[in-house]
Amino acid sequence: MLYSISNLIKIYENRTVLKIDALGIEQNRIYGLLGPNGAGKTTLINILGFLESPTTGEIYYRSKKVVYSESLLQDLRKTVVVVDQTPILFSTSVYKNLEFGLKVRKKPGKERDFIIQEALDLVGMRTFMHAPAHRLSGGETQRVALARALALSPQVLMCDEPTASVDVENQAAIIKILDDINREKKITILFTTHDRSQAAALAHQILFLNNGMLTNGSRENLFRANVRKLEDKKIQLRINGGLQFILPDNKKLPEGRIRIVIDPEKLSLSKLGEDPPMENSATGKIIQVGEEKEKIRLVVDLGIQIILFTSKQAYRSQRPMVGDRVEVIFPPDSFRGL
Amino acid sequence: MEFLLDSLLSAALLVLSLDPELLSIVGVSLRVSGTSTFLTTILGVPLGFWIAFSTFPGKRFLITCLNTLLAVPTVVIGLFVYSFISRKGMLGSLELLYTQKAMLIGQILLILPLVTTLTVAAISRIDERYGRTAKTLGANQWQTAWVIFREARFAVVAAVIAAYGRVIAEVGISMMLGGNARGFTRTMTTAMALEYDKGEFTLAVALGIILLGLSFGVNLLFHFFQGRSRV
């Protein structure tokens, strides 16, 4: 295990921004870190990149406990490089930007030259080697920042939203670079993103962060809901003031406004008109279909967007297409209060 | 009008003929101002960098005090230093009064707050991501500090140039602590004041032309470096 984290807590100004009970990161794998804004993704990246220390908790890196003294952290940082969401290049040439980390590591001049050219080749920016860094576009800056990190041959590369501020062409290029360096150079990569399909396409494993806590993927359908007890031992659940469900009272959901998660793995589909409408179902239009690992991920617009997963086998039997109107069935055990 | 034109013409001739007295005065001015600016840079830039880079209780108060010192008139500084180095003063035995050293002390006190506060401002304006980036690339604290300083270099140079412009044009300190001794502590500004008192305008105007030329040059440099710092 490359990283082993236990009981990690980070508090900023009396606010807990990160609370991770346990997390392991294996070598040579790509991890996608998904979560909404303010979920704690960047904080986690900074802690794993040894740029910030946790308030409490333990981190083991390559089986050694991380001690938060500046001199020891400096050594650790020589194996882990963080690339910011909007990376900043030193106001000098592209070459000098890449040279900085190599000089810090006391690499001889000729070796530096070779490494810099190789790193720039890797990101397709060799022709910009002597260009002033401040004249580069956003996408070029992101690629040079990646090259600057890769020139140092890190064991771990942390990328904070590597494609957030670049155009589509550069997004594809960056994703390919990350995939290539993981396969060819065996670099462990952890990247944050909002784009689930991008995470699914690149990562071997996806981690979900919500309110500073790691959650499983099923918390993707996270909504605010109103719960009201009915007379016949049932409860009424109204999501975002729209969709309404009647559930047995054994759900133990508190009355009033709560946050609920609808497990996308437990939802099912039926095409309109095939069966009579079922209890706790809603009709809507499919707006996205995609493959995610061994499953098919569908996004259905029911007034709110609901995500559901179905097996490839089940998908083949129904073949729902984008634009089809479908009925989504919500079994009572798909709802979970937070 | 005729009087002014005559003065300007005579002054121009004096400048072009490289009059020895004129050169001596300009030499003293450049030497004293240059030395005081150099020494202040050595003191003020690291001090400003330290204030900007570190966190300590009373940091804001210290910056406020330094900003207040920017407005202190030169004569107040002259008087303050005089009280220490005059014969009856605490440092009277060092016999510094009416020497270039006394002028240097006064001028350093004049521009130290300026260089320090402008350096604090220059360093504080640098995006904190530069420091983070240097760290994640493996830099130690000194190397990280160097990266930040390098990013602020043009603004820091502009601060030093602004300080030089301030000392070369000041008159109070040079007059009170230098004593305006010919060939020794007589600077362009004190010489101009003396010539005005005597009613001799030719040398005063000639010195004025040179001072104006120097100020123009300093301002050109200042704007050049300020422009670079915004790149």
CSV table of C-alpha atoms in Angstrom, one decimal, chain A residues 1-322:
chain,number,residue,atom,x,y,z
A,1,MET,CA,0.0,0.0,0.0
A,2,LEU,CA,1.4,3.4,-1.0
A,3,TYR,CA,-0.7,5.5,1.3
A,4,SER,CA,-2.6,4.2,4.3
A,5,ILE,CA,-4.8,6.8,6.1
A,6,SER,CA,-6.6,6.4,9.3
A,7,ASN,CA,-8.9,8.8,11.3
A,8,LEU,CA,-7.8,11.8,9.3
A,9,ILE,CA,-9.4,15.1,10.3
A,10,LYS,CA,-8.7,18.5,8.9
A,11,ILE,CA,-10.3,21.5,10.6
A,12,TYR,CA,-10.2,25.1,9.3
A,13,GLU,CA,-11.5,27.8,11.6
A,14,ASN,CA,-13.6,25.4,13.7
A,15,ARG,CA,-15.1,23.8,10.5
A,16,THR,CA,-14.3,20.2,9.8
A,17,VAL,CA,-13.5,20.1,6.1
A,18,LEU,CA,-12.2,16.6,5.9
A,19,LYS,CA,-13.0,13.5,8.0
A,20,ILE,CA,-11.7,10.2,6.6
A,21,ASP,CA,-11.9,7.1,8.8
A,22,ALA,CA,-9.8,4.9,6.5
A,23,LEU,CA,-8.3,5.1,3.0
A,24,GLY,CA,-5.7,3.1,1.2
A,25,ILE,CA,-4.0,4.1,-2.0
A,26,GLU,CA,-2.2,1.4,-4.0
A,27,GLN,CA,0.8,1.9,-6.1
A,28,ASN,CA,0.7,2.2,-9.9
A,29,ARG,CA,-3.1,2.9,-10.0
A,30,ILE,CA,-5.1,5.8,-11.1
A,31,TYR,CA,-7.6,7.2,-8.6
A,32,GLY,CA,-10.4,9.6,-9.5
A,33,LEU,CA,-11.6,11.8,-6.7
A,34,LEU,CA,-15.2,13.0,-7.3
A,35,GLY,CA,-17.3,15.3,-5.3
A,36,PRO,CA,-19.1,18.6,-5.3
A,37,ASN,CA,-17.4,22.0,-4.7
A,38,GLY,CA,-16.3,22.3,-1.1
A,39,ALA,CA,-16.3,18.5,-0.6
A,40,GLY,CA,-12.7,18.6,0.5
A,41,LYS,CA,-11.0,17.2,-2.6
A,42,THR,CA,-8.3,19.9,-2.9
A,43,THR,CA,-7.6,19.6,0.9
A,44,LEU,CA,-7.2,15.9,0.6
A,45,ILE,CA,-4.8,16.3,-2.4
A,46,ASN,CA,-2.8,18.9,-0.5
A,47,ILE,CA,-2.5,16.6,2.5
A,48,LEU,CA,-1.5,13.6,0.4
A,49,GLY,CA,0.9,15.9,-1.5
A,50,PHE,CA,2.5,16.9,1.9
A,51,LEU,CA,1.7,20.5,1.4
A,52,GLU,CA,-0.7,20.6,4.3
A,53,SER,CA,-0.8,18.7,7.6
A,54,PRO,CA,-4.0,17.1,8.9
A,55,THR,CA,-5.4,18.4,12.2
A,56,THR,CA,-5.4,14.9,13.6
A,57,GLY,CA,-5.0,11.4,12.2
A,58,GLU,CA,-2.3,9.2,10.8
A,59,ILE,CA,-0.9,8.8,7.3
A,60,TYR,CA,1.5,6.1,6.4
A,61,TYR,CA,3.4,6.6,3.2
A,62,ARG,CA,5.3,3.6,1.8
A,63,SER,CA,4.8,1.9,5.2
A,64,LYS,CA,6.4,4.8,7.1
A,65,LYS,CA,4.4,7.1,9.4
A,66,VAL,CA,4.4,10.6,8.1
A,67,VAL,CA,5.9,13.0,10.6
A,68,TYR,CA,5.0,16.7,10.0
A,69,SER,CA,8.3,18.4,10.3
A,70,GLU,CA,9.3,20.7,7.4
A,71,SER,CA,12.7,19.0,6.7
A,72,LEU,CA,11.1,15.5,6.6
A,73,LEU,CA,8.2,16.7,4.4
A,74,GLN,CA,10.7,18.2,2.0
A,75,ASP,CA,12.1,14.7,1.3
A,76,LEU,CA,8.6,13.3,0.9
A,77,ARG,CA,7.7,16.0,-1.6
A,78,LYS,CA,10.5,14.9,-3.8
A,79,THR,CA,8.5,11.8,-4.6
A,80,VAL,CA,5.0,13.4,-4.8
A,81,VAL,CA,4.1,16.3,-7.0
A,82,VAL,CA,0.9,18.3,-6.9
A,83,VAL,CA,-0.4,20.0,-10.1
A,84,ASP,CA,-2.9,22.7,-9.2
A,85,GLN,CA,-6.2,23.3,-10.9
A,86,THR,CA,-4.9,26.5,-12.4
A,87,PRO,CA,-1.2,25.9,-12.3
A,88,ILE,CA,1.2,28.8,-12.1
A,89,LEU,CA,4.4,28.9,-14.1
A,90,PHE,CA,7.4,30.9,-12.9
A,91,SER,CA,7.7,34.1,-14.9
A,92,THR,CA,10.6,32.9,-16.9
A,93,SER,CA,11.0,30.5,-19.9
A,94,VAL,CA,9.3,27.1,-20.2
A,95,TYR,CA,12.8,25.5,-20.0
A,96,LYS,CA,13.7,27.2,-16.7
A,97,ASN,CA,10.3,26.2,-15.3
A,98,LEU,CA,11.2,22.5,-15.9
A,99,GLU,CA,14.7,23.1,-14.8
A,100,PHE,CA,13.8,24.3,-11.3
A,101,GLY,CA,12.9,21.0,-9.7
A,102,LEU,CA,15.8,19.3,-11.4
A,103,LYS,CA,18.2,21.9,-10.0
A,104,VAL,CA,16.7,21.4,-6.5
A,105,ARG,CA,17.5,17.7,-6.9
A,106,LYS,CA,21.0,18.7,-8.0
A,107,LYS,CA,20.8,16.9,-11.4
A,108,PRO,CA,23.8,17.7,-13.6
A,109,GLY,CA,23.3,20.1,-16.5
A,110,LYS,CA,23.4,17.7,-19.4
A,111,GLU,CA,21.1,15.3,-17.7
A,112,ARG,CA,18.7,18.2,-17.0
A,113,ASP,CA,18.7,19.1,-20.6
A,114,PHE,CA,17.8,15.6,-21.7
A,115,ILE,CA,15.1,15.2,-19.1
A,116,ILE,CA,13.5,18.5,-20.0
A,117,GLN,CA,13.3,17.6,-23.7
A,118,GLU,CA,11.9,14.2,-22.9
A,119,ALA,CA,9.2,15.7,-20.5
A,120,LEU,CA,8.2,18.3,-23.1
A,121,ASP,CA,8.0,15.7,-25.8
A,122,LEU,CA,5.7,13.7,-23.6
A,123,VAL,CA,3.2,16.5,-23.4
A,124,GLY,CA,3.8,17.7,-27.0
A,125,MET,CA,5.3,21.0,-26.0
A,126,ARG,CA,8.9,20.7,-27.1
A,127,THR,CA,8.6,23.5,-29.6
A,128,PHE,CA,7.7,25.8,-26.7
A,129,MET,CA,10.9,25.0,-24.8
A,130,HIS,CA,12.4,28.5,-24.9
A,131,ALA,CA,9.0,30.4,-25.0
A,132,PRO,CA,8.2,32.8,-22.1
A,133,ALA,CA,5.9,30.9,-19.8
A,134,HIS,CA,3.5,33.8,-19.3
A,135,ARG,CA,2.6,33.8,-23.0
A,136,LEU,CA,1.2,30.3,-23.0
A,137,SER,CA,-2.6,29.6,-23.2
A,138,GLY,CA,-4.5,27.9,-20.4
A,139,GLY,CA,-4.2,24.4,-22.0
A,140,GLU,CA,-0.5,24.9,-22.8
A,141,THR,CA,0.2,26.1,-19.3
A,142,GLN,CA,-1.5,23.0,-17.9
A,143,ARG,CA,0.6,20.8,-20.2
A,144,VAL,CA,3.8,22.5,-19.2
A,145,ALA,CA,2.9,22.2,-15.6
A,146,LEU,CA,2.4,18.5,-16.1
A,147,ALA,CA,5.8,18.3,-17.9
A,148,ARG,CA,7.4,20.1,-15.0
A,149,ALA,CA,6.0,17.6,-12.6
A,150,LEU,CA,6.9,14.6,-14.9
A,151,ALA,CA,10.4,15.8,-15.4
A,152,LEU,CA,10.9,15.0,-11.7
A,153,SER,CA,9.9,11.3,-12.2
A,154,PRO,CA,7.6,11.4,-9.2
A,155,GLN,CA,6.2,8.2,-7.7
A,156,VAL,CA,2.8,9.9,-7.2
A,157,LEU,CA,1.2,12.6,-9.3
A,158,MET,CA,-1.7,14.6,-7.8
A,159,CYS,CA,-3.7,16.6,-10.3
A,160,ASP,CA,-6.4,19.0,-9.0
A,161,GLU,CA,-9.0,19.1,-11.8
A,162,PRO,CA,-6.5,18.8,-14.5
A,163,THR,CA,-9.0,19.5,-17.3
A,164,ALA,CA,-11.2,22.1,-15.6
A,165,SER,CA,-9.8,25.2,-17.2
A,166,VAL,CA,-8.8,23.9,-20.7
A,167,ASP,CA,-10.6,23.4,-24.0
A,168,VAL,CA,-11.9,20.1,-25.3
A,169,GLU,CA,-8.8,19.4,-27.4
A,170,ASN,CA,-6.5,19.9,-24.5
A,171,GLN,CA,-8.7,17.9,-22.2
A,172,ALA,CA,-8.3,14.9,-24.4
A,173,ALA,CA,-4.6,15.4,-24.6
A,174,ILE,CA,-4.2,15.7,-20.9
A,175,ILE,CA,-6.3,12.6,-20.2
A,176,LYS,CA,-4.1,10.7,-22.7
A,177,ILE,CA,-0.9,11.9,-21.1
A,178,LEU,CA,-2.1,10.8,-17.6
A,179,ASP,CA,-3.1,7.4,-18.9
A,180,ASP,CA,0.2,7.0,-20.8
A,181,ILE,CA,2.4,8.0,-17.9
A,182,ASN,CA,0.6,5.6,-15.6
A,183,ARG,CA,1.1,2.7,-17.9
A,184,GLU,CA,4.6,3.5,-19.1
A,185,LYS,CA,6.2,5.1,-16.1
A,186,LYS,CA,4.2,3.3,-13.4
A,187,ILE,CA,3.3,6.6,-11.8
A,188,THR,CA,0.4,6.5,-9.3
A,189,ILE,CA,-2.1,9.2,-10.1
A,190,LEU,CA,-4.8,10.8,-8.0
A,191,PHE,CA,-6.9,13.4,-9.8
A,192,THR,CA,-10.0,15.3,-8.8
A,193,THR,CA,-12.8,16.0,-11.2
A,194,HIS,CA,-16.5,16.9,-11.4
A,195,ASP,CA,-16.8,14.9,-14.5
A,196,ARG,CA,-17.9,11.4,-13.6
A,197,SER,CA,-17.5,10.0,-17.1
A,198,GLN,CA,-14.0,11.3,-17.3
A,199,ALA,CA,-13.2,9.7,-13.9
A,200,ALA,CA,-14.7,6.5,-15.1
A,201,ALA,CA,-12.8,6.5,-18.3
A,202,LEU,CA,-9.4,7.1,-16.7
A,203,ALA,CA,-9.5,5.9,-13.1
A,204,HIS,CA,-9.0,2.4,-11.9
A,205,GLN,CA,-10.9,3.4,-8.8
A,206,ILE,CA,-13.2,6.3,-8.1
A,207,LEU,CA,-13.4,7.8,-4.6
A,208,PHE,CA,-16.4,10.0,-3.7
A,209,LEU,CA,-16.1,12.8,-1.3
A,210,ASN,CA,-19.1,14.6,0.2
A,211,ASN,CA,-18.9,17.1,3.0
A,212,GLY,CA,-15.3,16.0,3.7
A,213,MET,CA,-16.3,12.3,4.1
A,214,LEU,CA,-15.6,9.4,1.8
A,215,THR,CA,-18.9,7.9,0.6
A,216,ASN,CA,-19.7,5.1,-1.7
A,217,GLY,CA,-20.8,5.9,-5.3
A,218,SER,CA,-24.5,5.4,-4.4
A,219,ARG,CA,-24.6,8.8,-2.8
A,220,GLU,CA,-24.6,10.4,-6.2
A,221,ASN,CA,-28.4,10.9,-6.1
A,222,LEU,CA,-28.3,13.2,-3.2
A,223,PHE,CA,-31.3,15.4,-2.6
A,224,ARG,CA,-33.2,17.5,0.0
A,225,ALA,CA,-36.5,16.0,0.9
A,226,ASN,CA,-39.5,16.6,3.1
A,227,VAL,CA,-40.8,13.7,5.2
A,228,ARG,CA,-44.3,13.6,6.6
A,229,LYS,CA,-45.9,10.8,8.6
A,230,LEU,CA,-49.2,9.5,7.3
A,231,GLU,CA,-52.0,7.8,9.3
A,232,ASP,CA,-51.7,4.3,8.0
A,233,LYS,CA,-48.1,3.7,9.2
A,234,LYS,CA,-46.7,5.1,6.1
A,235,ILE,CA,-44.6,8.1,5.3
A,236,GLN,CA,-44.7,10.6,2.5
A,237,LEU,CA,-41.4,11.6,1.0
A,238,ARG,CA,-41.4,14.7,-1.3
A,239,ILE,CA,-38.1,15.4,-3.1
A,240,ASN,CA,-37.1,19.0,-3.9
A,241,GLY,CA,-40.8,19.8,-3.6
A,242,GLY,CA,-41.6,17.7,-6.7
A,243,LEU,CA,-41.4,13.9,-6.9
A,244,GLN,CA,-43.5,12.2,-4.2
A,245,PHE,CA,-43.2,8.7,-2.8
A,246,ILE,CA,-45.2,6.8,-0.2
A,247,LEU,CA,-43.0,4.5,1.8
A,248,PRO,CA,-43.5,2.1,4.7
A,249,ASP,CA,-42.8,3.7,8.1
A,250,ASN,CA,-40.0,1.2,8.8
A,251,LYS,CA,-37.6,3.6,7.0
A,252,LYS,CA,-37.1,5.4,10.2
A,253,LEU,CA,-36.7,8.7,8.5
A,254,PRO,CA,-37.2,11.7,10.8
A,255,GLU,CA,-40.1,14.1,10.0
A,256,GLY,CA,-39.3,17.4,8.4
A,257,ARG,CA,-36.5,18.5,6.0
A,258,ILE,CA,-33.8,15.9,5.6
A,259,ARG,CA,-31.1,14.9,3.0
A,260,ILE,CA,-31.6,11.6,1.3
A,261,VAL,CA,-29.7,9.4,-1.1
A,262,ILE,CA,-31.3,7.3,-3.7
A,263,ASP,CA,-29.1,4.3,-4.5
A,264,PRO,CA,-28.7,4.2,-8.3
A,265,GLU,CA,-27.9,0.5,-8.2
A,266,LYS,CA,-31.4,-0.3,-6.8
A,267,LEU,CA,-33.4,1.6,-9.3
A,268,SER,CA,-34.9,-0.1,-12.3
A,269,LEU,CA,-36.5,0.9,-15.6
A,270,SER,CA,-39.4,-0.1,-17.6
A,271,LYS,CA,-40.4,1.3,-21.0
A,272,LEU,CA,-43.7,3.2,-21.0
A,273,GLY,CA,-46.7,1.2,-21.9
A,274,GLU,CA,-45.0,-2.1,-21.4
A,275,ASP,CA,-46.4,-2.6,-17.8
A,276,PRO,CA,-49.1,-0.8,-15.8
A,277,PRO,CA,-47.6,2.0,-13.8
A,278,MET,CA,-46.2,0.9,-10.5
A,279,GLU,CA,-46.3,2.4,-7.1
A,280,ASN,CA,-43.4,4.7,-6.3
A,281,SER,CA,-42.4,5.2,-9.9
A,282,ALA,CA,-41.9,8.3,-12.0
A,283,THR,CA,-41.8,8.9,-15.8
A,284,GLY,CA,-39.2,10.9,-17.6
A,285,LYS,CA,-36.8,11.0,-20.5
A,286,ILE,CA,-33.4,9.4,-20.8
A,287,ILE,CA,-30.9,12.1,-21.4
A,288,GLN,CA,-27.6,10.2,-21.1
A,289,VAL,CA,-26.4,6.6,-21.6
A,290,GLY,CA,-22.8,5.6,-20.9
A,291,GLU,CA,-20.7,2.6,-20.1
A,292,GLU,CA,-19.0,2.7,-16.7
A,293,LYS,CA,-16.8,-0.3,-16.0
A,294,GLU,CA,-19.1,-3.3,-16.1
A,295,LYS,CA,-22.3,-1.4,-15.9
A,296,ILE,CA,-24.5,0.9,-18.0
A,297,ARG,CA,-25.1,4.3,-16.4
A,298,LEU,CA,-28.3,6.2,-17.4
A,299,VAL,CA,-29.3,9.7,-16.5
A,300,VAL,CA,-33.1,10.2,-16.6
A,301,ASP,CA,-34.8,13.6,-16.4
A,302,LEU,CA,-37.7,13.3,-14.0
A,303,GLY,CA,-37.9,17.0,-13.3
A,304,ILE,CA,-34.8,16.3,-11.3
A,305,GLN,CA,-31.9,14.3,-12.8
A,306,ILE,CA,-31.8,10.7,-11.5
A,307,ILE,CA,-28.8,8.5,-12.1
A,308,LEU,CA,-29.3,4.7,-12.3
A,309,PHE,CA,-27.1,1.8,-13.1
A,310,THR,CA,-28.2,-1.4,-14.8
A,311,SER,CA,-26.3,-4.5,-15.8
A,312,LYS,CA,-25.2,-4.8,-19.4
A,313,GLN,CA,-27.4,-7.9,-19.7
A,314,ALA,CA,-30.5,-6.0,-18.4
A,315,TYR,CA,-29.7,-3.1,-20.7
A,316,ARG,CA,-29.5,-5.4,-23.8
A,317,SER,CA,-32.9,-6.8,-23.1
A,318,GLN,CA,-34.5,-3.4,-23.0
A,319,ARG,CA,-32.2,-1.2,-25.1
A,320,PRO,CA,-33.5,2.2,-23.8
A,321,MET,CA,-32.1,5.0,-25.9
A,322,VAL,CA,-31.5,8.7,-25.3
